[in-house]
Short mmCIF file of C-alpha atoms in Angstrom, two decimals:
data_model
loop_
_atom_site.label_atom_id
_atom_site.label_comp_id
_atom_site.label_asym_id
_atom_site.label_seq_id
_atom_site.Cartn_x
_atom_site.Cartn_y
_atom_site.Cartn_z
CA MET A 580 -85.48 -28.00 22.01
CA GLY A 581 -88.00 -30.13 23.70
CA GLY A 582 -91.12 -28.93 22.00
CA ARG A 583 -93.29 -30.60 19.48
CA VAL A 584 -93.45 -29.47 15.93
CA GLU A 585 -96.77 -29.34 14.22
CA LEU A 586 -96.42 -30.08 10.52
CA ALA A 587 -98.21 -27.81 8.11
CA PRO A 588 -101.40 -29.28 6.68
CA ALA A 589 -101.03 -31.55 3.70
CA GLY A 590 -101.89 -30.01 0.38
CA SER A 591 -100.02 -26.77 1.15
CA ALA A 592 -98.75 -24.55 -1.66
CA ALA A 593 -95.55 -26.52 -2.13
CA ALA A 594 -97.35 -29.79 -2.51
CA THR A 595 -99.09 -28.70 -5.69
CA MET A 596 -95.96 -27.25 -7.36
CA PRO A 597 -97.33 -23.81 -8.36
CA GLY A 598 -95.60 -21.05 -10.38
CA PRO A 599 -92.14 -19.65 -9.66
CA ARG A 600 -93.24 -16.77 -7.41
CA ALA A 601 -95.39 -18.98 -5.24
CA TRP A 602 -92.67 -21.59 -5.22
CA LEU A 603 -90.25 -19.09 -3.72
CA THR A 604 -92.49 -18.74 -0.67
CA SER A 605 -93.28 -22.42 -0.49
CA ALA A 606 -92.22 -24.98 2.07
CA THR A 607 -89.87 -26.54 -0.50
CA ALA A 608 -88.10 -23.22 -1.01
CA ARG A 609 -87.87 -22.75 2.74
CA ALA A 610 -86.33 -26.20 3.06
CA CYS A 611 -83.86 -25.45 0.22
CA LEU A 612 -82.85 -22.20 1.93
CA LEU A 613 -82.50 -24.03 5.21
CA ALA A 614 -80.31 -26.66 3.53
CA LEU A 615 -78.23 -23.92 1.94
CA ALA A 616 -77.75 -22.24 5.31
CA MET A 617 -76.86 -25.56 6.95
CA GLY A 618 -74.32 -26.28 4.23
CA GLY A 619 -72.92 -22.76 4.55
CA LEU A 620 -72.51 -23.06 8.32
CA ALA A 621 -70.88 -26.46 7.92
CA LEU A 622 -68.43 -25.14 5.33
CA VAL A 623 -67.52 -22.08 7.38
CA ARG A 624 -67.01 -24.19 10.49
CA ALA A 625 -64.83 -26.66 8.57
CA GLN A 626 -62.74 -23.91 7.03
CA ILE A 627 -62.11 -22.32 10.42
CA ALA A 628 -61.43 -25.68 12.07
CA LEU A 629 -59.03 -26.79 9.33
CA ALA A 630 -57.18 -23.48 9.57
CA GLY A 631 -56.71 -24.33 13.24
CA VAL A 632 -56.90 -20.74 14.40
CA VAL A 633 -59.82 -21.04 16.83
CA ASP A 634 -60.12 -23.24 19.90
CA GLY A 635 -62.32 -26.26 19.15
CA LEU A 636 -64.66 -25.65 22.09
CA ALA A 637 -65.21 -21.98 21.24
CA LEU A 638 -65.83 -22.89 17.62
CA GLY A 639 -68.26 -25.63 18.65
CA ALA A 640 -70.18 -23.26 20.92
CA ALA A 641 -70.43 -20.61 18.20
CA TYR A 642 -71.53 -23.28 15.72
CA GLY A 643 -74.24 -24.56 18.06
CA LEU A 644 -75.56 -21.06 18.72
CA ALA A 645 -75.58 -20.32 14.98
CA TRP A 646 -77.73 -23.42 14.43
CA LEU A 647 -80.16 -22.35 17.14
CA GLY A 648 -80.34 -18.94 15.45
CA LEU A 649 -81.02 -20.68 12.16
CA ALA A 650 -83.90 -22.62 13.70
CA ALA A 651 -85.36 -19.40 15.10
CA VAL A 652 -85.06 -17.61 11.75
CA ALA A 653 -86.72 -20.58 10.06
CA GLY A 654 -89.67 -20.13 12.38
CA TRP A 655 -89.18 -23.12 14.62
CA ARG A 656 -90.65 -22.63 18.08
CA PRO A 657 -91.11 -25.18 20.83
CA VAL A 658 -94.83 -25.81 21.17
CA ARG A 659 -96.43 -27.49 24.12
CA ARG A 660 -99.79 -29.02 23.36
CA THR A 661 -102.58 -27.82 25.61
CA GLY A 662 -103.13 -30.14 28.49
CA GLU A 663 -99.87 -32.01 27.95
CA LEU A 664 -98.30 -33.12 31.20
CA PRO A 665 -94.60 -32.41 31.88
CA THR A 666 -94.17 -36.15 32.16
CA GLY A 667 -94.73 -36.26 28.40
CA GLN A 668 -91.40 -34.52 27.88
CA LEU A 669 -89.73 -36.79 30.42
CA ARG A 670 -91.11 -39.78 28.59
CA ALA A 671 -89.82 -38.37 25.32
CA ALA A 672 -86.38 -37.83 26.86
CA GLY A 673 -86.43 -41.36 28.27
CA LEU A 674 -87.30 -42.77 24.87
CA GLY A 675 -84.41 -40.76 23.41
CA LEU A 676 -82.04 -42.06 26.06
CA ALA A 677 -83.03 -45.61 25.19
CA GLY A 678 -82.73 -44.85 21.47
CA GLY A 679 -79.27 -43.39 21.94
CA LEU A 680 -78.10 -46.35 24.00
CA LEU A 681 -79.44 -48.74 21.37
CA LEU A 682 -77.55 -46.85 18.65
CA VAL A 683 -74.36 -47.05 20.73
CA ALA A 684 -74.93 -50.75 21.41
CA ALA A 685 -75.48 -51.55 17.73
CA SER A 686 -72.33 -49.64 16.82
CA LEU A 687 -70.28 -51.46 19.43
CA ALA A 688 -71.64 -54.83 18.38
CA PHE A 689 -70.50 -54.44 14.78
CA ARG A 690 -67.49 -52.15 15.28
CA HIS A 691 -64.09 -52.88 13.79
CA PRO A 692 -61.64 -53.99 16.50
CA GLY A 693 -59.06 -51.43 17.46
CA PRO A 694 -58.96 -48.07 19.12
CA LEU A 695 -61.52 -45.38 18.37
CA LEU A 696 -59.78 -42.33 16.95
CA VAL A 697 -61.44 -39.29 18.42
CA ALA A 698 -60.32 -35.78 19.25
CA HIS A 699 -61.20 -34.91 22.82
CA ALA A 700 -58.29 -32.72 23.88
CA ALA A 701 -60.47 -30.83 26.36
CA PRO A 702 -61.80 -31.26 29.91
CA PHE A 703 -64.98 -33.31 30.07
CA ALA A 704 -67.41 -30.74 31.51
CA PRO A 705 -66.99 -27.96 28.92
CA TRP A 706 -66.69 -30.51 26.13
CA ALA A 707 -69.93 -32.19 27.25
CA ALA A 708 -71.72 -28.83 27.55
CA VAL A 709 -70.75 -27.78 24.02
CA THR A 710 -71.51 -31.26 22.67
CA ILE A 711 -75.04 -31.09 24.16
CA LEU A 712 -75.52 -27.62 22.66
CA VAL A 713 -74.39 -28.68 19.18
CA ALA A 714 -76.32 -31.97 19.14
CA GLY A 715 -79.47 -30.29 20.44
CA ALA A 716 -79.20 -27.42 17.97
CA GLU A 717 -78.68 -29.79 15.03
CA GLU A 718 -81.80 -31.70 16.04
CA VAL A 719 -83.87 -28.53 16.42
CA VAL A 720 -82.93 -27.55 12.86
CA LEU A 721 -82.90 -30.94 11.14
CA ARG A 722 -85.68 -32.83 12.93
CA GLY A 723 -87.48 -29.60 13.88
CA ALA A 724 -87.53 -26.81 11.29
CA PHE A 725 -86.44 -28.95 8.32
CA PHE A 726 -88.98 -31.65 9.17
CA ALA A 727 -91.74 -29.06 9.56
CA ALA A 728 -90.91 -27.38 6.25
CA LEU A 729 -90.57 -30.51 4.15
CA GLY A 730 -92.72 -33.09 5.92
CA PRO A 731 -96.00 -32.10 4.23
CA VAL A 732 -94.30 -32.10 0.82
CA VAL A 733 -92.35 -35.33 0.80
CA GLY A 734 -94.10 -37.39 3.46
CA PRO A 735 -92.81 -38.79 6.73
CA PHE A 736 -90.25 -41.27 5.40
CA GLY A 737 -89.10 -38.86 2.67
CA VAL A 738 -88.36 -36.12 5.16
CA ALA A 739 -86.61 -38.57 7.51
CA LEU A 740 -84.42 -39.67 4.60
CA LEU A 741 -83.65 -36.13 3.43
CA ALA A 742 -82.85 -35.00 6.98
CA ALA A 743 -80.52 -38.01 7.31
CA LEU A 744 -78.78 -37.10 4.04
CA ALA A 745 -78.44 -33.50 5.18
CA PHE A 746 -77.11 -34.65 8.54
CA ALA A 747 -74.44 -36.74 6.80
CA LEU A 748 -73.51 -34.05 4.28
CA ILE A 749 -73.03 -31.30 6.85
CA HIS A 750 -70.26 -33.39 8.37
CA VAL A 751 -68.45 -34.01 5.09
CA PRO A 752 -66.48 -30.74 4.94
CA LEU A 753 -64.90 -31.46 8.31
CA GLU A 754 -64.75 -35.23 8.45
CA GLY A 755 -64.59 -36.47 4.86
CA TRP A 756 -66.86 -38.47 2.54
CA SER A 757 -66.11 -41.77 4.22
CA ILE A 758 -68.43 -40.87 7.09
CA VAL A 759 -71.54 -40.58 4.89
CA PRO A 760 -72.92 -44.16 5.18
CA LEU A 761 -72.68 -44.24 8.97
CA ASP A 762 -74.19 -40.79 9.40
CA VAL A 763 -77.02 -41.54 6.95
CA GLY A 764 -77.85 -44.63 9.03
CA ALA A 765 -77.65 -42.75 12.32
CA GLY A 766 -79.66 -39.88 10.82
CA LEU A 767 -82.40 -42.26 9.71
CA TRP A 768 -82.48 -43.75 13.19
CA LEU A 769 -82.89 -40.26 14.68
CA GLY A 770 -85.55 -39.44 12.09
CA GLY A 771 -87.41 -42.61 13.05
CA LEU A 772 -87.33 -41.53 16.69
CA ARG A 773 -88.68 -38.12 15.65
CA LEU A 774 -91.58 -39.70 13.80
CA LEU A 775 -92.25 -42.14 16.60
CA SER A 776 -92.36 -39.49 19.32
CA GLY A 777 -93.77 -36.59 17.33
CA GLY A 778 -91.25 -34.15 18.82
CA VAL A 779 -87.62 -33.08 18.84
CA MET A 780 -86.83 -34.07 22.42
CA THR A 781 -86.47 -37.78 21.65
CA PRO A 782 -83.98 -37.54 18.73
CA ALA A 783 -82.11 -34.76 20.58
CA ALA A 784 -81.69 -36.94 23.66
CA ALA A 785 -80.57 -39.90 21.52
CA HIS A 786 -78.12 -37.71 19.60
CA VAL A 787 -76.63 -36.34 22.82
CA VAL A 788 -76.23 -39.85 24.27
CA ALA A 789 -74.46 -41.10 21.13
CA ASP A 790 -72.12 -38.10 21.04
CA LEU A 791 -71.27 -38.20 24.75
CA ALA A 792 -70.64 -41.94 24.60
CA THR A 793 -67.55 -41.33 22.45
CA TRP A 794 -65.80 -40.02 25.58
CA TRP A 795 -65.76 -43.51 27.06
CA LEU A 796 -65.64 -45.73 23.98
CA MET U 621 -99.98 -40.80 15.49
CA LEU U 622 -101.13 -41.58 11.98
CA ARG U 623 -100.66 -45.13 10.80
CA SER U 624 -98.53 -43.89 7.88
CA ASP U 625 -96.30 -42.02 10.35
CA ARG U 626 -95.89 -45.13 12.46
CA ARG U 627 -95.05 -47.19 9.39
CA ALA U 628 -92.52 -44.58 8.25
CA ALA U 629 -91.03 -44.41 11.75
CA LEU U 630 -90.52 -48.15 11.90
CA LEU U 631 -89.07 -48.21 8.39
CA ALA U 632 -86.65 -45.39 9.26
CA LEU U 633 -85.62 -47.07 12.52
CA VAL U 634 -85.04 -50.48 10.94
CA ALA U 635 -83.25 -49.07 7.88
CA GLY U 636 -81.18 -46.73 10.03
CA LEU U 637 -80.00 -49.44 12.37
CA ALA U 638 -79.26 -51.79 9.47
CA ILE U 639 -77.18 -49.14 7.70
CA VAL U 640 -75.32 -48.32 10.93
CA ALA U 641 -74.52 -52.01 11.48
CA LEU U 642 -73.41 -52.45 7.87
CA ALA U 643 -71.26 -49.30 7.89
CA GLN U 644 -69.61 -50.37 11.14
CA ALA U 645 -69.01 -53.91 9.90
CA LEU U 646 -67.46 -52.73 6.62
CA ALA U 647 -65.33 -49.97 8.18
CA THR U 648 -61.57 -50.42 8.05
CA ARG U 649 -61.12 -49.02 11.54
CA ALA U 650 -63.19 -48.46 14.65
CA ALA U 651 -65.86 -45.81 14.17
CA PRO U 652 -68.02 -43.93 16.69
CA PRO U 653 -71.83 -44.44 16.79
CA LEU U 654 -72.08 -41.40 14.52
CA TYR U 655 -69.60 -38.88 13.15
CA ASP U 656 -70.57 -35.70 14.90
CA GLY U 657 -69.80 -33.80 18.04
CA VAL U 658 -67.21 -31.30 19.02
CA ILE U 659 -63.73 -31.94 17.73
CA VAL U 660 -60.95 -30.55 19.88
CA GLN U 661 -57.52 -31.45 18.58
CA GLU U 662 -54.31 -30.85 20.45
CA THR U 663 -51.89 -28.52 18.68
CA TYR U 664 -49.29 -30.41 16.65
CA ARG U 665 -46.08 -31.09 18.55
CA TRP U 666 -42.90 -30.72 16.54
CA LEU U 667 -39.62 -32.52 17.15
CA GLN U 668 -37.87 -29.38 15.92
CA PRO U 669 -40.48 -26.77 16.85
CA PRO U 670 -40.61 -23.37 15.23
CA SER U 671 -40.83 -20.52 17.73
CA CYS U 672 -44.64 -20.40 17.65
CA GLN U 673 -45.30 -24.14 18.08
CA PRO U 674 -44.99 -26.66 20.91
CA GLY U 675 -42.36 -29.38 20.97
CA ASP U 676 -41.85 -32.69 22.78
CA PRO U 677 -43.80 -35.09 20.55
CA THR U 678 -44.38 -38.44 22.21
CA SER U 679 -43.26 -41.95 21.30
CA ALA U 680 -45.04 -45.25 21.81
CA SER U 681 -43.90 -48.83 22.14
CA THR U 682 -45.42 -52.11 23.17
CA ASP U 683 -44.74 -55.82 23.36
CA GLN U 684 -47.45 -58.11 22.05
CA PRO U 685 -47.50 -61.81 22.97
CA VAL U 686 -48.01 -64.33 20.17
CA ALA U 687 -50.14 -67.34 21.01
CA GLN U 688 -50.00 -70.52 18.91
CA GLY U 689 -48.20 -68.76 16.06
CA THR U 690 -51.14 -66.44 15.36
CA SER U 691 -50.38 -62.75 15.03
CA PRO U 692 -52.32 -60.53 17.44
CA GLY U 693 -54.33 -57.47 16.51
CA PHE U 694 -53.16 -54.21 18.00
CA ALA U 695 -52.84 -50.47 17.58
CA VAL U 696 -49.83 -48.52 18.73
CA SER U 697 -50.38 -44.79 19.02
CA THR U 698 -48.43 -41.81 20.28
CA ASP U 699 -49.97 -39.99 23.23
CA GLU U 700 -51.13 -36.77 21.61
CA GLN U 701 -54.90 -36.19 21.34
CA PRO U 702 -55.54 -37.38 18.71
CA PRO U 703 -52.30 -39.29 18.12
CA GLN U 704 -49.74 -37.91 15.66
CA ALA U 705 -48.59 -41.36 14.52
CA GLN U 706 -50.18 -44.77 14.71
CA LEU U 707 -49.71 -48.32 13.47
CA LEU U 708 -52.82 -50.49 13.12
CA VAL U 709 -52.58 -54.27 12.66
CA ALA U 710 -55.61 -56.56 12.40
CA PRO U 711 -55.48 -59.96 14.11
CA ASN U 712 -54.19 -63.05 12.32
CA THR U 713 -52.83 -61.18 9.30
CA LEU U 714 -49.04 -61.21 9.68
CA PRO U 715 -46.79 -64.05 8.49
CA LEU U 716 -44.64 -64.89 11.51
CA PRO U 717 -41.31 -66.73 11.46
CA SER U 718 -41.45 -70.02 13.33
CA GLY U 719 -40.54 -69.70 16.97
CA THR U 720 -42.08 -66.26 17.29
CA THR U 721 -43.41 -65.80 20.81
CA GLY U 722 -43.87 -62.06 20.80
CA LEU U 723 -43.72 -58.87 18.78
CA LYS U 724 -42.03 -55.57 19.60
CA ILE U 725 -43.58 -52.48 18.11
CA ALA U 726 -42.29 -48.92 18.37
CA VAL U 727 -43.37 -45.57 16.95
CA LYS U 728 -40.90 -42.73 17.48
CA PRO U 729 -40.36 -39.23 16.08
CA ILE U 730 -36.88 -38.96 14.58
CA GLU U 731 -34.58 -36.40 13.00
CA PRO U 732 -36.08 -36.05 9.52
CA PRO U 733 -34.16 -37.49 6.59
CA ALA U 734 -33.68 -35.27 3.51
CA PRO U 735 -37.04 -35.02 1.71
CA PRO U 736 -37.43 -36.07 -1.93
CA SER U 737 -36.81 -33.46 -4.59
CA GLY U 738 -39.54 -30.82 -4.88
CA ARG U 739 -41.19 -31.80 -1.60
CA GLU U 740 -40.85 -31.12 2.09
CA ILE U 741 -41.85 -32.94 5.24
CA ALA U 742 -44.92 -31.56 6.98
CA GLY U 743 -44.51 -32.14 10.70
CA ASN U 744 -42.31 -34.90 12.04
CA ALA U 745 -40.81 -38.00 10.50
CA TYR U 746 -41.59 -41.17 12.45
CA ALA U 747 -39.62 -44.41 12.68
CA ILE U 748 -42.07 -47.28 12.94
CA THR U 749 -40.70 -50.73 13.67
CA LEU U 750 -42.33 -54.14 13.96
CA GLU U 751 -40.04 -57.00 15.00
CA THR U 752 -40.13 -60.40 16.61
CA GLN U 753 -38.94 -60.83 20.19
CA VAL U 754 -35.41 -61.44 18.88
CA GLY U 755 -35.38 -58.36 16.66
CA GLN U 756 -36.22 -59.95 13.30
CA PRO U 757 -38.22 -57.41 11.21
CA ILE U 758 -41.69 -58.42 10.05
CA THR U 759 -42.64 -57.57 6.48
CA PRO U 760 -46.44 -57.34 6.18
CA PRO U 761 -48.05 -58.37 2.90
CA ALA U 762 -50.47 -55.93 1.28
CA SER U 763 -53.30 -58.32 2.09
CA ALA U 764 -52.61 -57.78 5.80
CA GLY U 765 -53.82 -54.20 5.51
CA VAL U 766 -51.27 -52.93 8.03
CA THR U 767 -52.00 -49.22 8.26
CA VAL U 768 -49.91 -46.21 9.18
CA ILE U 769 -51.84 -43.10 10.24
CA LEU U 770 -50.11 -39.74 10.49
CA ARG U 771 -51.52 -36.42 11.65
CA GLY U 772 -49.98 -33.26 10.26
CA PRO U 773 -49.85 -29.66 11.37
CA VAL U 774 -52.61 -27.25 10.33
CA GLY U 775 -52.33 -25.10 7.24
CA ILE U 776 -50.72 -27.62 4.89
CA PRO U 777 -52.01 -28.68 1.48
CA THR U 778 -53.25 -32.25 1.06
CA PRO U 779 -50.19 -34.44 1.67
CA VAL U 780 -49.13 -37.94 0.73
CA ILE U 781 -47.51 -40.36 3.14
CA GLY U 782 -43.91 -41.03 2.14
CA HIS U 783 -41.87 -44.07 3.16
CA GLU U 784 -38.12 -43.65 3.30
CA ALA U 785 -35.72 -46.55 3.09
CA GLY U 786 -32.02 -46.40 2.30
CA GLY U 787 -32.15 -42.72 1.35
CA SER U 788 -34.90 -43.04 -1.22
CA TRP U 789 -38.56 -42.16 -0.81
CA GLU U 790 -41.64 -44.00 -1.97
CA THR U 791 -45.00 -42.24 -1.91
CA LEU U 792 -47.92 -44.37 -0.74
CA GLU U 793 -51.58 -44.36 -1.71
CA THR U 794 -52.88 -41.96 0.91
CA ASN U 795 -56.43 -41.31 2.11
CA PRO U 796 -57.83 -38.87 4.63
CA THR U 797 -58.79 -40.54 7.88
CA GLY U 798 -62.51 -39.87 8.22
CA GLY U 799 -63.61 -38.11 11.37
CA LEU U 800 -60.26 -36.49 12.07
CA GLN U 801 -58.72 -33.33 10.67
CA HIS U 802 -55.27 -33.18 9.09
CA THR U 803 -54.96 -36.95 9.47
CA TYR U 804 -54.05 -39.37 6.70
CA GLN U 805 -53.58 -43.10 6.37
CA ALA U 806 -51.90 -45.58 4.05
CA VAL U 807 -51.59 -49.35 3.89
CA VAL U 808 -47.94 -50.31 4.12
CA THR U 809 -45.95 -53.34 3.03
CA ASP U 810 -42.72 -52.34 4.70
CA LEU U 811 -41.90 -50.46 7.85
CA GLY U 812 -39.24 -47.86 8.54
CA THR U 813 -39.45 -44.09 8.31
CA PHE U 814 -42.71 -42.37 7.42
CA ALA U 815 -43.66 -38.73 7.01
CA LEU U 816 -46.29 -36.53 5.40
CA LEU U 817 -44.91 -34.99 2.21
CA VAL U 818 -46.17 -31.77 0.62
CA PRO U 819 -44.87 -29.60 -2.22
CA ALA U 820 -41.74 -27.71 -1.18
CA GLY U 821 -42.37 -24.28 0.29
CA THR U 822 -45.97 -24.94 1.36
CA VAL U 823 -45.50 -25.63 5.08
CA VAL U 824 -46.26 -22.47 7.05
CA PRO U 825 -45.16 -23.28 10.62
CA CYS U 826 -46.91 -20.19 12.03
CA PRO U 827 -50.08 -19.91 9.89
CA GLY U 828 -51.36 -16.61 11.33
CA VAL U 829 -54.95 -15.60 11.92
CA LEU U 830 -56.23 -16.57 8.47
CA GLY U 831 -54.74 -20.06 8.59
CA SER U 832 -54.28 -21.72 5.24
CA PRO U 833 -55.41 -19.76 2.20
CA LEU U 834 -58.38 -21.02 0.22
CA ASP U 835 -56.90 -22.54 -2.93
CA LEU U 836 -58.69 -23.19 -6.22
CA ALA U 837 -59.22 -26.88 -5.44
CA SER U 838 -60.97 -25.97 -2.18
CA ILE U 839 -63.22 -23.47 -3.94
CA ILE U 840 -64.18 -26.08 -6.56
CA ARG U 841 -64.90 -28.60 -3.79
CA ILE U 842 -67.14 -26.08 -2.04
CA VAL U 843 -69.08 -25.30 -5.24
CA VAL U 844 -69.56 -28.99 -6.07
CA PHE U 845 -70.59 -29.64 -2.49
CA ALA U 846 -73.16 -26.82 -2.60
CA ILE U 847 -74.64 -28.11 -5.85
CA ILE U 848 -74.98 -31.63 -4.47
CA PHE U 849 -76.12 -30.53 -1.06
CA VAL U 850 -78.87 -28.08 -1.71
CA PRO U 851 -81.32 -28.53 -4.53
CA ILE U 852 -80.80 -31.92 -6.13
CA PRO U 853 -81.99 -34.31 -3.38
CA ILE U 854 -84.88 -32.07 -2.33
CA LEU U 855 -86.14 -31.38 -5.84
CA PHE U 856 -85.82 -35.06 -6.71
CA VAL U 857 -88.03 -36.15 -3.82
CA VAL U 858 -90.53 -33.34 -4.55
CA TRP U 859 -90.65 -34.43 -8.20
CA VAL U 860 -91.24 -38.08 -7.27
CA ARG U 861 -94.02 -37.08 -4.90
CA SER U 862 -95.71 -34.75 -7.35
CA ARG U 863 -95.62 -37.45 -10.05
CA ARG U 864 -97.16 -39.90 -7.65
CA ARG U 865 -99.92 -37.37 -6.79
CA ARG U 866 -100.66 -36.77 -10.47
CA GLN U 867 -100.99 -40.53 -11.03
CA VAL U 868 -103.43 -40.76 -8.12
#
């Protein structure tokens, strides 16, 4: 997390839709495999969570680590551009903080009156640590590896939209279909932050802020 | 940054925020900024706990003042995390008898009544009451959208919410409560006793290490989910892009 992802040059193999063998090694195929793995992880996590046989924090930590592993397998690596000052990352984190707060503010402004139903039956510190791990890992995969694989093929808005759809769908097995519109919107917002900043740090920081805010809302 | 990237970023930000605002405004209950994060649910507390499960489920009650004859909005929830039983009422939706100055609301786990034939109660039965300050019951119309939410124990098949009155049960149109596991909701037009009902013989109080078995319906859901999730959206966007390139 925290690095910048360089998108493959436009006009790569996937962009020209070659034969089946070449397609299998293309960016599109890589993105499909990544989506398949994301869906698989989401289904496994949901099945274990619904069975109720593993502590939620332990399951969350394992899930976050699995996503980081997925990003590594997909070839995502944090890259610091030569000559970039550390303040660049701080600025990116600051932009993410602001983006997260804006997302929270917009949600509060339009939210249905009544209590927020959340499941936080855990002490704050370990819950926050696992929440940061999961949110960061999801961003590294979705707005990192997935963006890098598919960005040159479908363009910047297309990849933001697909990453938002994937973000919503990975939460369906655990949280139901009714969450899709909200998560598509939030995913697009995070994708916009990714495009604006050029790196994963900004959407990751915004994602973490939005998740942690549920403790107090 | 390329100009096209900046344009796409702005479009994604504006569209994202608009969709978030719309989804929040149209939601039937309060929603978080996004559905995500680490879900840690407290183990279900049983009124009559099996040996492997905790007991002592909580109750909840409140008094709500009524100002100028307008019904207040409120939510009454038991203390578990997340609550095992809740009553949600939106403001200005209940018809109140004249002279009403307050409402008394209570949610309490009770000894379960006999379940309907072929079904059993999953978890606890809850008595939910909504009365005026002098004890006159309030009957909410369907348009009020008064909602009962019940959480069930793990390892049960998809339940329906049942409403018991005078020894007979009515099953209500039940939906999963998004964002929470094992939690279901129904709009009610009468209060009284509510419980989650499942086919008889399907509640496993001590589920064991494998939890609930994967039934056929779950497998079908997973397959359909995989088909929707993986190739269709990606291939569709690739196809649109390649067509556009060919036209150029």
